[in-house]
Tab-separated table of C-alpha atoms in Angstrom:
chain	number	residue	atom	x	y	z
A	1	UNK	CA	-64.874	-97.082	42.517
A	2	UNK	CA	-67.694	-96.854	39.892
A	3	UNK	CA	-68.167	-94.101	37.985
A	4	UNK	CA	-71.676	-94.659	36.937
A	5	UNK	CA	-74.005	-95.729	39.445
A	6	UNK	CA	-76.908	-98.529	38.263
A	7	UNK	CA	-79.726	-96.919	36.910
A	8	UNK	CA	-82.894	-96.699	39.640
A	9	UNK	CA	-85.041	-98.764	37.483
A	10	UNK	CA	-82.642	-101.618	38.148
A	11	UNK	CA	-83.774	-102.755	41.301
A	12	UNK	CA	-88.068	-102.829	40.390
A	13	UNK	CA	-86.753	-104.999	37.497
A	14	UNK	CA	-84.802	-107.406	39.273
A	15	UNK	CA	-87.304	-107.993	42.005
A	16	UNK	CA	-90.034	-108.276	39.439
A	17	UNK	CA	-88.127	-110.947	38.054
A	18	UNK	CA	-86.291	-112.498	40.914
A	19	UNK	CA	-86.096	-115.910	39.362
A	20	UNK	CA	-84.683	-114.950	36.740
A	21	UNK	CA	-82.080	-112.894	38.472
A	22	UNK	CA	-81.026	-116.192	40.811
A	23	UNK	CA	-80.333	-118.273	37.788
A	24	UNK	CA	-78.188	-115.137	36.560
A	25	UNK	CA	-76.678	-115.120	39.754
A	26	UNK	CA	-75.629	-118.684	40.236
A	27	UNK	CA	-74.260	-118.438	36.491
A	28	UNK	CA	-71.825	-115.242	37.932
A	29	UNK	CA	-71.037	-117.176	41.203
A	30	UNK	CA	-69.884	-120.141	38.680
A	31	UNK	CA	-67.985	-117.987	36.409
A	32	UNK	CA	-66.181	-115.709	39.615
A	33	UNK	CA	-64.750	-119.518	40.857
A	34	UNK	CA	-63.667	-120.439	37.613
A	35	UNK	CA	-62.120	-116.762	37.015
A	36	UNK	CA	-59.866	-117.126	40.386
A	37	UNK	CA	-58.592	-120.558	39.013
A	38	UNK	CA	-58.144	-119.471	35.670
A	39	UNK	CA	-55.746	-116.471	37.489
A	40	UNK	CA	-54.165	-118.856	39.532
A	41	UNK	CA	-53.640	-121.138	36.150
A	42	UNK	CA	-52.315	-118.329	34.531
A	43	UNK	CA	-49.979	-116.467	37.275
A	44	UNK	CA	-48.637	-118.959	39.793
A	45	UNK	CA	-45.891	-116.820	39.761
A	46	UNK	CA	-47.380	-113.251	41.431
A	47	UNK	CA	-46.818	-113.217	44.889
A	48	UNK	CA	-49.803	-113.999	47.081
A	49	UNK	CA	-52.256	-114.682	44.351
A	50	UNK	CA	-52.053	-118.111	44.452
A	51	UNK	CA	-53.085	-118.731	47.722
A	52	UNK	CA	-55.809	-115.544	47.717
A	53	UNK	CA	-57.240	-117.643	44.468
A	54	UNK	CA	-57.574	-120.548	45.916
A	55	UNK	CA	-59.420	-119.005	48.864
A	56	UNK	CA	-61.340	-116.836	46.451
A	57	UNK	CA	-62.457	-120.112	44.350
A	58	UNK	CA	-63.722	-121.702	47.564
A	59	UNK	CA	-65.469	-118.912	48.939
A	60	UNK	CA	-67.315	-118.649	44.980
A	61	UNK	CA	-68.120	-122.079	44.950
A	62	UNK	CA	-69.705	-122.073	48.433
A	63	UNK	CA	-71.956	-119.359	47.323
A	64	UNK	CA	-73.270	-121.032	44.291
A	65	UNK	CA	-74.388	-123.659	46.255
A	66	UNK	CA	-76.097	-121.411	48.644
A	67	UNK	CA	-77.685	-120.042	45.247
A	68	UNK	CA	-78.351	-123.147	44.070
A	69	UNK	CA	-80.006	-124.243	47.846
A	70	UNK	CA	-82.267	-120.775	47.098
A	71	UNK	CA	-83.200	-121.743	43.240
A	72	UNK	CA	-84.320	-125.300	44.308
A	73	UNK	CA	-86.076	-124.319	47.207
A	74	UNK	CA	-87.913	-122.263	44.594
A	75	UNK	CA	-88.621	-124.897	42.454
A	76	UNK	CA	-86.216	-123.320	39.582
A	77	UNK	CA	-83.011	-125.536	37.924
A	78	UNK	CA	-79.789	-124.148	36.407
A	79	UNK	CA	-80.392	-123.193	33.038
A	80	UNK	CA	-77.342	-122.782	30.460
A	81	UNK	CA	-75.316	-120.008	30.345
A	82	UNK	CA	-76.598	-117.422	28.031
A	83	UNK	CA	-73.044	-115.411	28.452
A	84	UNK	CA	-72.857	-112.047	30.386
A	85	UNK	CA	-72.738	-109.217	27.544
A	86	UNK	CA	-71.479	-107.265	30.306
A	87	UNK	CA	-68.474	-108.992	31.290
A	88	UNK	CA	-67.804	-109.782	27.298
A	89	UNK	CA	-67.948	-105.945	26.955
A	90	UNK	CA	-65.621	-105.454	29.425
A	91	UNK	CA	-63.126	-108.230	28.379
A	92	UNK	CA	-62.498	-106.399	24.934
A	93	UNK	CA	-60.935	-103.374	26.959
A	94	UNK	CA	-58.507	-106.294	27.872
A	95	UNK	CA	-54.585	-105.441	26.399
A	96	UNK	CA	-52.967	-108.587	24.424
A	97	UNK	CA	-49.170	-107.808	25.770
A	98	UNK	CA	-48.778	-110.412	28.463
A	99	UNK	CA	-47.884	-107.757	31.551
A	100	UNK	CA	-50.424	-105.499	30.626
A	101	UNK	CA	-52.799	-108.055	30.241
A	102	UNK	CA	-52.244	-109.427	33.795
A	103	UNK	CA	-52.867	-106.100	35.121
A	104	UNK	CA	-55.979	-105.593	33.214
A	105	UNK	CA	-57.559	-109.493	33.797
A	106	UNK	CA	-57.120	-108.143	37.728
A	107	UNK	CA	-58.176	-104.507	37.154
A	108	UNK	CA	-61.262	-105.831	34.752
A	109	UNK	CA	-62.189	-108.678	38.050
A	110	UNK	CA	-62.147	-105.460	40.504
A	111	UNK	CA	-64.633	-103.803	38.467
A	112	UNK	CA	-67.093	-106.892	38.140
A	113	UNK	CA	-66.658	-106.866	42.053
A	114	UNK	CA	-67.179	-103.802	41.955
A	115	UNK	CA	-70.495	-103.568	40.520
A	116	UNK	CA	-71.901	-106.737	41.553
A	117	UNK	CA	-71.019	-105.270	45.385
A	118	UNK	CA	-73.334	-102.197	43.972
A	119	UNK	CA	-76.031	-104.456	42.952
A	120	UNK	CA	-76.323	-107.456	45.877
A	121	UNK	CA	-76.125	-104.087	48.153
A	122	UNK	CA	-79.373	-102.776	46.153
A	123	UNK	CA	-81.066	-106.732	46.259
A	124	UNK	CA	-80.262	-106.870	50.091
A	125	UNK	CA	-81.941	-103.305	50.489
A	126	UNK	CA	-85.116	-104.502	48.324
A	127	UNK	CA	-85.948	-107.760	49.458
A	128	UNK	CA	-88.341	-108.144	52.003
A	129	UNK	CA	-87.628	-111.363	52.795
A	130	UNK	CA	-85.153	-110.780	55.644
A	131	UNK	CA	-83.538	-114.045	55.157
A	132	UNK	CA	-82.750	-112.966	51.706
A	133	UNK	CA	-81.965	-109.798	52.421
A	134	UNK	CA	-79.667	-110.662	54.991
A	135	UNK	CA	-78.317	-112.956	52.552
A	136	UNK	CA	-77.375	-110.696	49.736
A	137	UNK	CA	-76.082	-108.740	52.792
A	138	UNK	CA	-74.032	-110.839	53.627
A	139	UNK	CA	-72.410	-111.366	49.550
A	140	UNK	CA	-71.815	-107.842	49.026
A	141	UNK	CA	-69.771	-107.082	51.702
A	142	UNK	CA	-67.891	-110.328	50.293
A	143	UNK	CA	-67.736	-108.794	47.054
A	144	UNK	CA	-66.383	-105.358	48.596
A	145	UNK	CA	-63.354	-107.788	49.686
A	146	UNK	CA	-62.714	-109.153	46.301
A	147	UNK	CA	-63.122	-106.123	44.673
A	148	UNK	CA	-59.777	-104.647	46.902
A	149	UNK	CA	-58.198	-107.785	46.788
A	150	UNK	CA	-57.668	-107.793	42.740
A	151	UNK	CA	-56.978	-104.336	42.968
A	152	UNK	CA	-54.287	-105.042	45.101
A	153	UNK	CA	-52.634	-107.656	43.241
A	154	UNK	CA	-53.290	-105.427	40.124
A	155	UNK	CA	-50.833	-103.261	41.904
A	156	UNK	CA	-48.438	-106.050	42.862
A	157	UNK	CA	-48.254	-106.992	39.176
A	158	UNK	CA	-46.771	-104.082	37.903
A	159	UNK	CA	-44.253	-103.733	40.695
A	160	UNK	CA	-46.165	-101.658	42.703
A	161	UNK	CA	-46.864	-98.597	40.400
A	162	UNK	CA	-49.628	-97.592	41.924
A	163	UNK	CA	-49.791	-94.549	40.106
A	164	UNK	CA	-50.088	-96.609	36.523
A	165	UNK	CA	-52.753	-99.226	37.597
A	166	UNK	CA	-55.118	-96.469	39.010
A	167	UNK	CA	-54.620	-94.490	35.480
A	168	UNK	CA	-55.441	-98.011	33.987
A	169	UNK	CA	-58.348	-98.630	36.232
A	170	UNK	CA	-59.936	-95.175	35.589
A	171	UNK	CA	-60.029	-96.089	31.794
A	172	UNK	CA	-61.474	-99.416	31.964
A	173	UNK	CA	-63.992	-97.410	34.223
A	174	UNK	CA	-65.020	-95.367	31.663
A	175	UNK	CA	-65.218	-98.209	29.252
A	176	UNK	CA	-67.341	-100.043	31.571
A	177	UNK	CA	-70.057	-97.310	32.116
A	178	UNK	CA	-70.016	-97.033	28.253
A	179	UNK	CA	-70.398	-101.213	27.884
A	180	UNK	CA	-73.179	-100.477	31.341
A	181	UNK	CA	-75.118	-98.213	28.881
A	182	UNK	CA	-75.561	-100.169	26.047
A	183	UNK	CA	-76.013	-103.301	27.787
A	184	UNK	CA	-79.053	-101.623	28.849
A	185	UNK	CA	-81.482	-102.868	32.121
A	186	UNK	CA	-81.656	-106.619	32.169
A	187	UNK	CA	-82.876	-109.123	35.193
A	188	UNK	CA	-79.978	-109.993	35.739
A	189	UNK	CA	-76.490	-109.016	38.485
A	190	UNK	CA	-75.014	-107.223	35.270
């Protein structure tokens, strides 16, 4: 789905810096749990997201604690959130009209999916700890799922125009290799 893949000096950075990248991580695992309840807060009323965001928080919240488990058996705590400039960068693509904004909240959660799939795909191919690897295996094929899974309600919330959201999503695509850019390389998921 991405149209700009994650530059190759990513991955030396983030294992350089792997602590740092865990508390980063169990920040985005918080913020993904709180984003599927904040959905399900906000549209009770689209069919099956309710009960796909309640799954979706669970299955977040699970994985921060396995982050967690991995930062304390590393002797690191949970430092406070700093704020993804990434996500924020992406959020200002957001409309304000309350159906478009629906579909682009969904459309905007695919793509942070999206590239966090890209990433924990590049962490489980770099780690040489194969507990860890298999690990951040195991998270981006979870991710893959959540990525589809807000594109399909995306779809679902504007009456199945498929045609529409996928014109939508290839903007916000181009906006987020633009907000990728001059976020810059960080030790961090985004």
């Amino acid at each position: 789905m991405l149209h700009a893949p994650t530059d190759p000096g990513w991955l030396p950075l983030a294992l350089a810096n792997f602590d740092a990248v865990l508390v980063d991580h169990a920040h985005c695992e918080k913020k993904a749990a709180a984003n599927a309840l904040s959905m399900l807060q906000a549209y009770p009323d689209l069919p099956d997201l309710p009960s796909q965001m309640a799954r979706l928080a669970r299955e977040e919240s699970a994985h921060l604690a396995r982050v967690l488990d991995l930062m304390a058996a590393r002797g690191l705590t949970l430092t406070k959130d700093a704020g993804d400039p990434y996500a924020q960068g992406l959020q200002k693509h957001v409309r304000t009209p309350a159906p478009e904004r629906r579909v682009d909240r969904l459309l905007v959660a695919a793509i942070i999916e999206a590239r966090s799939c890209e990433r924990l795909s590049l962490l489980a191919e770099g780690l040489t700890d194969p507990a860890l690897a298999r690990f951040y295996g195991e998270l981006a094929q979870s991710e893959d799922g959540h990525q589809s899974l807000f594109h399909r309600l995306a779809v679902t919330a504007s009456n199945g125009d498929e045609a529409s959201v996928d014109a939508r999503l290839q903007y916000l695509l181009e906006q987020e290799s633009r907000v990728l850019a001059d976020v810059g390389l960080r030790a961090a998921i985004h």
